[in-house]
Short mmCIF file of C-alpha atoms in Angstrom, two decimals:
data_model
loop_
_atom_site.label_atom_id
_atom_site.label_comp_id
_atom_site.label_asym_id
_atom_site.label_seq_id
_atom_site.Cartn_x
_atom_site.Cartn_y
_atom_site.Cartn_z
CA UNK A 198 -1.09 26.64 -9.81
CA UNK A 199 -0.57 27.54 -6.19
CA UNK A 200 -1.40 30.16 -4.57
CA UNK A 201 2.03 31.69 -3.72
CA UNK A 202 2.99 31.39 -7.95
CA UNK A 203 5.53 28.78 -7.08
CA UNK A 204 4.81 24.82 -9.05
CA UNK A 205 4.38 22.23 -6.27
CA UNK A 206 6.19 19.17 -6.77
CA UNK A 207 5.26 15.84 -4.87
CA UNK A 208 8.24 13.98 -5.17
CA UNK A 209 8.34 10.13 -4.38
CA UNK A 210 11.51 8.96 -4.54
CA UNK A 211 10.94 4.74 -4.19
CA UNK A 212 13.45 2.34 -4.03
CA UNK A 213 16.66 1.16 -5.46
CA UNK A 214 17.48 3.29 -7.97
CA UNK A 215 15.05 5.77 -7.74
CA UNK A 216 16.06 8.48 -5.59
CA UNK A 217 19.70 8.20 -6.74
CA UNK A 218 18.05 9.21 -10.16
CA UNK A 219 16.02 11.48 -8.89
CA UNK A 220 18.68 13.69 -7.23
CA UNK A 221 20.24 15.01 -10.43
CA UNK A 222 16.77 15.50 -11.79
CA UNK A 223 15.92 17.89 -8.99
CA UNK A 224 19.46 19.44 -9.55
CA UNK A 225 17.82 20.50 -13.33
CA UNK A 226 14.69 21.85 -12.03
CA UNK A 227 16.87 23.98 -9.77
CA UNK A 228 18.99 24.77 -12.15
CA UNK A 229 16.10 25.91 -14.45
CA UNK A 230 14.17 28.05 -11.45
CA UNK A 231 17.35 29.67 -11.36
CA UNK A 232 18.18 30.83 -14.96
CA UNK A 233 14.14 31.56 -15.64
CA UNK A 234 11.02 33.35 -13.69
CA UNK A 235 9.59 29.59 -12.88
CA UNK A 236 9.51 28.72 -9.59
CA UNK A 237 9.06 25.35 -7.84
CA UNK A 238 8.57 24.03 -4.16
CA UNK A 239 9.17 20.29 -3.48
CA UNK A 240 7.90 18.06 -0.99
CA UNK A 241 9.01 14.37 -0.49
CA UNK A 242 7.07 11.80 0.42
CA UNK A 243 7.65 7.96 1.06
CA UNK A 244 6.26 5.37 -1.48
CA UNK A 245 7.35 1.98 -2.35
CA UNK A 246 8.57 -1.39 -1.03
CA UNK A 247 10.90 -0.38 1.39
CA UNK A 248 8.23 1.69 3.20
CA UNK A 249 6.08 -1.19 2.85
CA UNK A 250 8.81 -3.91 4.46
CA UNK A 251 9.55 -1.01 7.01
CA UNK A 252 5.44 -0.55 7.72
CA UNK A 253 3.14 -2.86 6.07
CA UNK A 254 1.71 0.20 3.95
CA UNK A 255 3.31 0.72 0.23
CA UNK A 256 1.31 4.28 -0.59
CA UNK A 257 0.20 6.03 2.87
CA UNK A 258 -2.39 7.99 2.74
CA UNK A 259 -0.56 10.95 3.20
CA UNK A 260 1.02 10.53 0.49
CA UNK A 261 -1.86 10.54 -1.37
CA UNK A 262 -2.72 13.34 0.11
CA UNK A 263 0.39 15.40 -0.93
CA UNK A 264 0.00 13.85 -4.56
CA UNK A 265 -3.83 15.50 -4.65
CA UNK A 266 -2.63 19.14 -3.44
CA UNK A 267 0.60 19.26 -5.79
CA UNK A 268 0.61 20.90 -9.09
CA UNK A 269 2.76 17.40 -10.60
CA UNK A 270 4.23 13.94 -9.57
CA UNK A 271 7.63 13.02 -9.79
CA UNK A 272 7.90 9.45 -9.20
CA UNK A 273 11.10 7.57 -8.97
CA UNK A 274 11.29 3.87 -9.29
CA UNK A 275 9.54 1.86 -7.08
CA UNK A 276 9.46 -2.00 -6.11
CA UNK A 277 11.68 -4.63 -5.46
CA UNK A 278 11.83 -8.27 -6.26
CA UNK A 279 12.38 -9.70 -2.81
CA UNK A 280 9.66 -7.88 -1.10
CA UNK A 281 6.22 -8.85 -2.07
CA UNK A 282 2.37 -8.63 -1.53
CA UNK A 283 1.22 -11.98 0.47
CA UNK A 284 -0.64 -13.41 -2.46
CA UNK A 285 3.32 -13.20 -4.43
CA UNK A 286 2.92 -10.00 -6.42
CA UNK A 287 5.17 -6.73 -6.76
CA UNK A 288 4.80 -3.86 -4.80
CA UNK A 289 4.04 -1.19 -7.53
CA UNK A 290 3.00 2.15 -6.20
CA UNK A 291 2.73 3.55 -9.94
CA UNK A 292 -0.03 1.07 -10.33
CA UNK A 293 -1.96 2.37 -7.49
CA UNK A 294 -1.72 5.76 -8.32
CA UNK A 295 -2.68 5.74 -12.01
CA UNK A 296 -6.26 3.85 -11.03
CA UNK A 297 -6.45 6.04 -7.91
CA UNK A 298 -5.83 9.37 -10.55
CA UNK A 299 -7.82 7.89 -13.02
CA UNK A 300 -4.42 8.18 -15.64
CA UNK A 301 -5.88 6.54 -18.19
CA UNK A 302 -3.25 7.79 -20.21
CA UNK A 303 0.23 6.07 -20.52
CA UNK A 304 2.55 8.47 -22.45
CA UNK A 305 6.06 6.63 -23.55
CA UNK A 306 7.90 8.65 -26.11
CA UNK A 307 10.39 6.51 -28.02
CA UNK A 308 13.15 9.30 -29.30
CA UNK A 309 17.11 8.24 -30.79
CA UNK A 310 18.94 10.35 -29.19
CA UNK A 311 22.05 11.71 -31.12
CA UNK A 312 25.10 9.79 -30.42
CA UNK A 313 23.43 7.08 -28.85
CA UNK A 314 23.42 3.63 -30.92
CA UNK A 315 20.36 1.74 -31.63
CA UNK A 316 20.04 -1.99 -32.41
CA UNK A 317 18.30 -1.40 -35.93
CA UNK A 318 20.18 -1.04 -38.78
CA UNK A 319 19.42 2.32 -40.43
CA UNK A 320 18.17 4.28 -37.39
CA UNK A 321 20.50 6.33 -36.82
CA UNK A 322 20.47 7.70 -39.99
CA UNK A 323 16.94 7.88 -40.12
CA UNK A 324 15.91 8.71 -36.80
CA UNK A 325 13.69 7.26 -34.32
CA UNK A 326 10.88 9.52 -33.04
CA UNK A 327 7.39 7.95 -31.91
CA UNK A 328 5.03 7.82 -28.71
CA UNK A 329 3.26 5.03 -27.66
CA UNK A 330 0.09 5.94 -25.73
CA UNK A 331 -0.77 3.07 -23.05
CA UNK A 332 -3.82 2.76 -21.53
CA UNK A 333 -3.39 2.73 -17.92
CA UNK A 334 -6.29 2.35 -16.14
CA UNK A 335 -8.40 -0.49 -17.92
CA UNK A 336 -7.63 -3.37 -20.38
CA UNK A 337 -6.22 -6.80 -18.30
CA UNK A 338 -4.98 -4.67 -16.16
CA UNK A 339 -8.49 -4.00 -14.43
CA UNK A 340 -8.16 -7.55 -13.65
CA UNK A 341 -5.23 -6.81 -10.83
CA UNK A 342 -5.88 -8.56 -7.56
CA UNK A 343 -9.56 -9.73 -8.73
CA UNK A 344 -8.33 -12.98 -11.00
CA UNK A 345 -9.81 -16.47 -9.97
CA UNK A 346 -7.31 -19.09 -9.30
CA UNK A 347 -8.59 -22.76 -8.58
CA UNK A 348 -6.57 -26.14 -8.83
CA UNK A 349 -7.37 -26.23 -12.35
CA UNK A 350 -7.50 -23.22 -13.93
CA UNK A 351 -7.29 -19.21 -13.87
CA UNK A 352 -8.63 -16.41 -15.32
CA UNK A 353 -8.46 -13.02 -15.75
CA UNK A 354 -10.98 -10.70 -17.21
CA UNK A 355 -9.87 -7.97 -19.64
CA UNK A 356 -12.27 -4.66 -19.57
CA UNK A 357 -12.87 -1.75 -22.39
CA UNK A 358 -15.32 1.08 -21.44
CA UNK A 359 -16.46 3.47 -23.94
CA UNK A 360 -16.28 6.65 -21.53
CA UNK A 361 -12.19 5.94 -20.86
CA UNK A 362 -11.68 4.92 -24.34
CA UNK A 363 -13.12 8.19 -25.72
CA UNK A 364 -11.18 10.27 -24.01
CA UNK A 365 -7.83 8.18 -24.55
CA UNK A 366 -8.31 8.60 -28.15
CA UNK A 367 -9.42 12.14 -27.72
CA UNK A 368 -6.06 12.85 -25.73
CA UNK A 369 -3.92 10.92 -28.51
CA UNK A 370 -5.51 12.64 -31.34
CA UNK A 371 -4.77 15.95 -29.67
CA UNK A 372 -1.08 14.72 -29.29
CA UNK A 373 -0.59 13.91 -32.91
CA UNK A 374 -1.86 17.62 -33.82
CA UNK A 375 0.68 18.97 -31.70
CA UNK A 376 3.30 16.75 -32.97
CA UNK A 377 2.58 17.91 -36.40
CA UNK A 378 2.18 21.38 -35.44
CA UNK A 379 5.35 20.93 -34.02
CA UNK A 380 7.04 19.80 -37.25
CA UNK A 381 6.37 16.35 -37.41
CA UNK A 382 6.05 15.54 -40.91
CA UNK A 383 3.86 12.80 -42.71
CA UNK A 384 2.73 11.82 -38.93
CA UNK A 385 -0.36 10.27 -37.92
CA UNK A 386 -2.22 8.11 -35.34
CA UNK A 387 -2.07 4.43 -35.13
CA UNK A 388 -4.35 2.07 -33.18
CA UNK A 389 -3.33 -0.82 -32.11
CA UNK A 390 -5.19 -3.78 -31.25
CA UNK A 391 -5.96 -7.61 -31.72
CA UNK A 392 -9.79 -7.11 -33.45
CA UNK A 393 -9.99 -9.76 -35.71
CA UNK A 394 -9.93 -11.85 -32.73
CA UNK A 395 -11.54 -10.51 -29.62
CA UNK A 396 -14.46 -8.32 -29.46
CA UNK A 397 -13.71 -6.58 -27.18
CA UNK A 398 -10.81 -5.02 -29.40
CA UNK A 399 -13.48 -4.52 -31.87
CA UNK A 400 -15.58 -2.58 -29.81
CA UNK A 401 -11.83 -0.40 -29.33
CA UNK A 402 -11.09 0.06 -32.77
CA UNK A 403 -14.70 0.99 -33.69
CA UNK A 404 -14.43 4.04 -31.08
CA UNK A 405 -11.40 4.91 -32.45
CA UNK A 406 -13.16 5.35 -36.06
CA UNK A 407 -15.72 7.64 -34.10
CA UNK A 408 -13.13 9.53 -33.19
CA UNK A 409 -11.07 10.19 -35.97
CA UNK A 410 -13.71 11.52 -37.77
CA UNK A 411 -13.68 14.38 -35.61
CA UNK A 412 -10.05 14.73 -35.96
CA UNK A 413 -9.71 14.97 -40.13
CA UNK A 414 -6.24 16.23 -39.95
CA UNK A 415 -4.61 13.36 -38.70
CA UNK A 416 -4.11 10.50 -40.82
CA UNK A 417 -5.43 7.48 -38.86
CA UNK A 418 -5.14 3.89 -39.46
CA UNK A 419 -4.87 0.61 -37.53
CA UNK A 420 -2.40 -2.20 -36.86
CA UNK A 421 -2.99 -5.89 -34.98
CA UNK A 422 -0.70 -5.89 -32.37
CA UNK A 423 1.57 -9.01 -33.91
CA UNK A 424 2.75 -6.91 -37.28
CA UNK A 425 3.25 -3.58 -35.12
CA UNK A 426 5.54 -5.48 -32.82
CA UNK A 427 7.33 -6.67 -36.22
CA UNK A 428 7.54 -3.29 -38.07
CA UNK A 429 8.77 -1.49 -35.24
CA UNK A 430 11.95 -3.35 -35.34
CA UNK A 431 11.94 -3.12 -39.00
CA UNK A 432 10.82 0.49 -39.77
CA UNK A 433 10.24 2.06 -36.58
CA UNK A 434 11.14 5.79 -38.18
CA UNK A 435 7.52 5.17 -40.31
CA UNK A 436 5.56 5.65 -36.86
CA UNK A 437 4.29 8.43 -35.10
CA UNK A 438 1.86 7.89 -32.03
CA UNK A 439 0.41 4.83 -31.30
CA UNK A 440 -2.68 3.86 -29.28
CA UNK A 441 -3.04 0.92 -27.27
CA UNK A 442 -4.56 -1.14 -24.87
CA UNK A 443 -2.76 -1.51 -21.16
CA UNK A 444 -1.18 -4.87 -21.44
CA UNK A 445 -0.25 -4.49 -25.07
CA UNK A 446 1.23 -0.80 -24.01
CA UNK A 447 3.30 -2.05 -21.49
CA UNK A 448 4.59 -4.38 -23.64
CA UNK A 449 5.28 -2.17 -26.86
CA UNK A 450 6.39 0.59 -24.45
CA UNK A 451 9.29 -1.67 -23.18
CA UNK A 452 9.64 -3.02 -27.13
CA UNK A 453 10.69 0.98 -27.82
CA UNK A 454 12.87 1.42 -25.38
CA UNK A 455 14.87 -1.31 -26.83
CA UNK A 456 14.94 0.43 -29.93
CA UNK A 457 16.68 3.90 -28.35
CA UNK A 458 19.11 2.14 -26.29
CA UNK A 459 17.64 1.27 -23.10
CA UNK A 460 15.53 1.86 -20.20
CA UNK A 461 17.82 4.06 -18.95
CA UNK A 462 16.83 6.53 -21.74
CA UNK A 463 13.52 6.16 -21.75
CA UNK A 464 11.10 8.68 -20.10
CA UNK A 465 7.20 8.09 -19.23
CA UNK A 466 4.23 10.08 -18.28
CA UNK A 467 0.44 8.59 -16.94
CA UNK A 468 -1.95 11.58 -17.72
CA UNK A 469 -5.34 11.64 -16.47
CA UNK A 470 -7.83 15.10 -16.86
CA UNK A 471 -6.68 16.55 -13.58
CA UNK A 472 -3.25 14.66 -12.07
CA UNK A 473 -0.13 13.31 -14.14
CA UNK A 474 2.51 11.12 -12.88
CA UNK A 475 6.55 11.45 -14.05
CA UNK A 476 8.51 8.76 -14.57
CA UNK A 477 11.45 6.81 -15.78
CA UNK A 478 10.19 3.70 -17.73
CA UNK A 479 12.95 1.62 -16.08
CA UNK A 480 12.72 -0.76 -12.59
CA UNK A 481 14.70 -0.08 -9.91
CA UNK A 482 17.87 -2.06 -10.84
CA UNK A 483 18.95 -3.09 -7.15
CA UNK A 484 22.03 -5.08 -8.50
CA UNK A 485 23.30 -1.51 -9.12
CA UNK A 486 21.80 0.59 -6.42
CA UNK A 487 24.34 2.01 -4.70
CA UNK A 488 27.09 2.30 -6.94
CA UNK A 489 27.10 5.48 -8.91
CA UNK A 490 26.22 3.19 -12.26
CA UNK A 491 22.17 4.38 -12.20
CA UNK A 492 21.82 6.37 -16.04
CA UNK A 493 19.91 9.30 -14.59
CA UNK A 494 18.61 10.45 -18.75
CA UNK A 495 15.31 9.33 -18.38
CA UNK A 496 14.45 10.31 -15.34
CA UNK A 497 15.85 13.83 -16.42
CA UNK A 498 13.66 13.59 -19.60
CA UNK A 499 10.59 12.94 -17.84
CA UNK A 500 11.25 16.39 -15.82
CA UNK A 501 10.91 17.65 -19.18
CA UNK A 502 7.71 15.91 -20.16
CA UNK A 503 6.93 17.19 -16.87
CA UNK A 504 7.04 20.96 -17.86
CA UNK A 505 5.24 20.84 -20.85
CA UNK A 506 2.35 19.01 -19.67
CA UNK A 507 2.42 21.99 -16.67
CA UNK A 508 3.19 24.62 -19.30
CA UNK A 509 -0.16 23.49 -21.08
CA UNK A 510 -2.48 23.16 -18.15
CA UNK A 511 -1.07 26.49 -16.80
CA UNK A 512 -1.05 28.75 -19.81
CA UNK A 513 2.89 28.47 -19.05
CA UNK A 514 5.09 29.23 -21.97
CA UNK A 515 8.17 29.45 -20.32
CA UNK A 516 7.94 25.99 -18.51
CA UNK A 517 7.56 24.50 -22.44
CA UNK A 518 10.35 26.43 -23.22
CA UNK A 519 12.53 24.84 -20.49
CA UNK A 520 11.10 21.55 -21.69
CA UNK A 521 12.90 21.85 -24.94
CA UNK A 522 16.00 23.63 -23.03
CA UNK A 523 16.48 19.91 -20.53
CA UNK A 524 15.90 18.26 -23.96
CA UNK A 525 18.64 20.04 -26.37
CA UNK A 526 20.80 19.72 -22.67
CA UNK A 527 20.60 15.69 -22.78
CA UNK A 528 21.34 15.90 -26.63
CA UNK A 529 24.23 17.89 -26.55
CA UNK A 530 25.85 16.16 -23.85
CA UNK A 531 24.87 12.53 -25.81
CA UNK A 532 26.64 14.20 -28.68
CA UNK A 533 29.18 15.63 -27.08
CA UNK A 534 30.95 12.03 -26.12
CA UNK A 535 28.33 11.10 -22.82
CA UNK A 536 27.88 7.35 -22.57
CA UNK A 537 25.72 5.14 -19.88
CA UNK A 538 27.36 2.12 -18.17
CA UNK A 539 24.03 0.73 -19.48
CA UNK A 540 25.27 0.80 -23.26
CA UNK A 541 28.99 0.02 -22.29
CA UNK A 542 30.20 3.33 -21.52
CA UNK A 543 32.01 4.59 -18.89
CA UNK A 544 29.61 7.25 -17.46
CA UNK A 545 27.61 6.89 -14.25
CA UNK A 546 24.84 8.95 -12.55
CA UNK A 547 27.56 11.54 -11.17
CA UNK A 548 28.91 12.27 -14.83
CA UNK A 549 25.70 12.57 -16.80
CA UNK A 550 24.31 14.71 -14.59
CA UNK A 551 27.06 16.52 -14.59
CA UNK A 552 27.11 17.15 -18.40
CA UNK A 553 23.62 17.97 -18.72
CA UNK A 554 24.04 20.74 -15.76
CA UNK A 555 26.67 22.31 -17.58
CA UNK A 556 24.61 22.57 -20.74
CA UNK A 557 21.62 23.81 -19.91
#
């Protein structure tokens, strides 16, 4: 932690909707530093499309440079349809931060919130409650800006390396212990892959067996890709944490977010050994941007996932503890009548924010 006992914050606000969202999330971090002993000292810093129209650069190196010194990342949205690379792809900061952290792991927690409705019948009665664990670093992914185009084909070049593997099922097995330690009953740890077809999937489940057999108290087991996309809209309350590659992660991770009512309540972390980045799962909405209609829940979630990944690398109880106090906030205020534009409600950024505030 630093030096003078207060958490440093990089905070990157983005584009569109992103620093609209952020603003209320900084608004619970204050209002947390003042009700507890944890302090916090943030710094902003530009990132994004807009800084890349506006100078040709989308992550400056002093930016980077503020990211390496802080204790933690916020990162608002970032990237925006009309404003490209030259050879036609997005501007995605996030991207260029988890391979220049080495995140390698893509935390998307997939949680019904009380009061909010979910498109499967039964769930909320049941409950939703699983994370899906991304790669982030590897998988087709490592293929960005290297594939081969010619007049008649292209290709890109999926990669699996035993040393990042390791420790991304390392990381998830640790997560499903806490979970259960936690309460989580009859969880486990799913991998999920496509290795009856491709070796290289094969080679990913195989150290995923090596690895569960250091981790006997977790039940482990594996799914192809194509029936865990189909049970999660048919039983999604029978999963825990799931382990993926990075392509099938971003699409599974976008898959559960669907399941709890939106992007807009969907929170994200990329976790590496030393750095972790904070995130809303959602883009940056421009249609919106502007207009007080930006649901501000997942960015205010990801705070929380925020302080309990800082209360665990800092011995910090109370930051955990304020974790679970943003948490039971959002709930309460879900429960208590709160609902998004984005689900047909009539709340915007101004009014969630507002609720949450007055709960914690």
């Amino acid at each position: 932690m630093s030096a003078n006992n207060a958490l440093h914050i990089a905070v990157l606000g983005g584009d569109g909707i992103g620093p609209e969202v952020m603003a209320p999330a900084l608004e619970v971090l204050r209002k947390i530093e003042a009700a507890t002993e944890l302090r916090f000292r943030f710094t902003e810093a530009p990132a994004g499309a807009n800084h890349y129209r506006e100078t040709g650069v989308s992550l400056p190196e002093s930016t980077v440079r503020l990211c390496e010194e802080a204790d933690a990342i916020l990162l608002g949205a970032c990237g925006l349809p009309s404003v490209r690379y030259p050879d036609n792809t997005e501007i995605a900061p996030q991207i260029e931060l988890r391979f220049h952290f080495d995140l390698y792991a893509g935390v998307r927690p997939a949680r019904l919130i009380p009061g909010v409705p979910s498109p499967i019948v039964g769930a909320e009665q049941r409950g939703i409650d699983f994370v899906v664990i991304r790669e982030s670093t590897e998988g087709l992914f490592a293929s960005m800006g290297k594939g081969v185009v010619t007049e008649d084909e292209a290709r890109e070049t999926m990669l699996i390396t035993r040393r990042t593997s390791e420790r991304l099922f390392e990381f998830s097995f640790r997560l499903a212990e806490r979970r259960k330690a936690r309460g989580r009953v009859g969880g486990g740890l799913t991998c999920v892959d496509k290795a009856n077809v491709f070796k290289a999937f094969a080679f990913f489940r195989g150290i995923f067996d090596e690895t569960a057999k250091r981790h006997p108290d977790v039940r482990a087991d594996h799914l192809y890709i194509d029936a865990c996309s189909a049970l999660m809209v048919k039983r999604p309350w029978d999963f825990d944490v799931m382990v993926t590659e990075n392509m099938f992660g971003d699409i599974l991770s976008d898959l559960a977010a669907g399941l709890i009512g939106g992007m807009g309540m969907a929170p994200s972390a990329d976790i590496g050994d030393r750095y972790a980045v904070f995130q809303p799962c959602h883009g940056t909405a421009p249609d919106i941007m502007g207009q007080g209609k930006a649901n501000p829940t997942a960015m205010i979630l990801s705070v929380a996932m925020m302080l309990d990944w800082l209360a665990d690398k800092h011995g910090l109880e109370s930051a955990a503890v304020a974790g679970e106090r943003i948490e039971r906030a959002v709930d309460k205020a879900y429960a208590g009548g709160i609902k998004p534009i984005e689900i047909g409600g009539g709340n915007g950024t101004a009014d969630i924010a507002k609720a949450v505030l007055a709960l914690l």
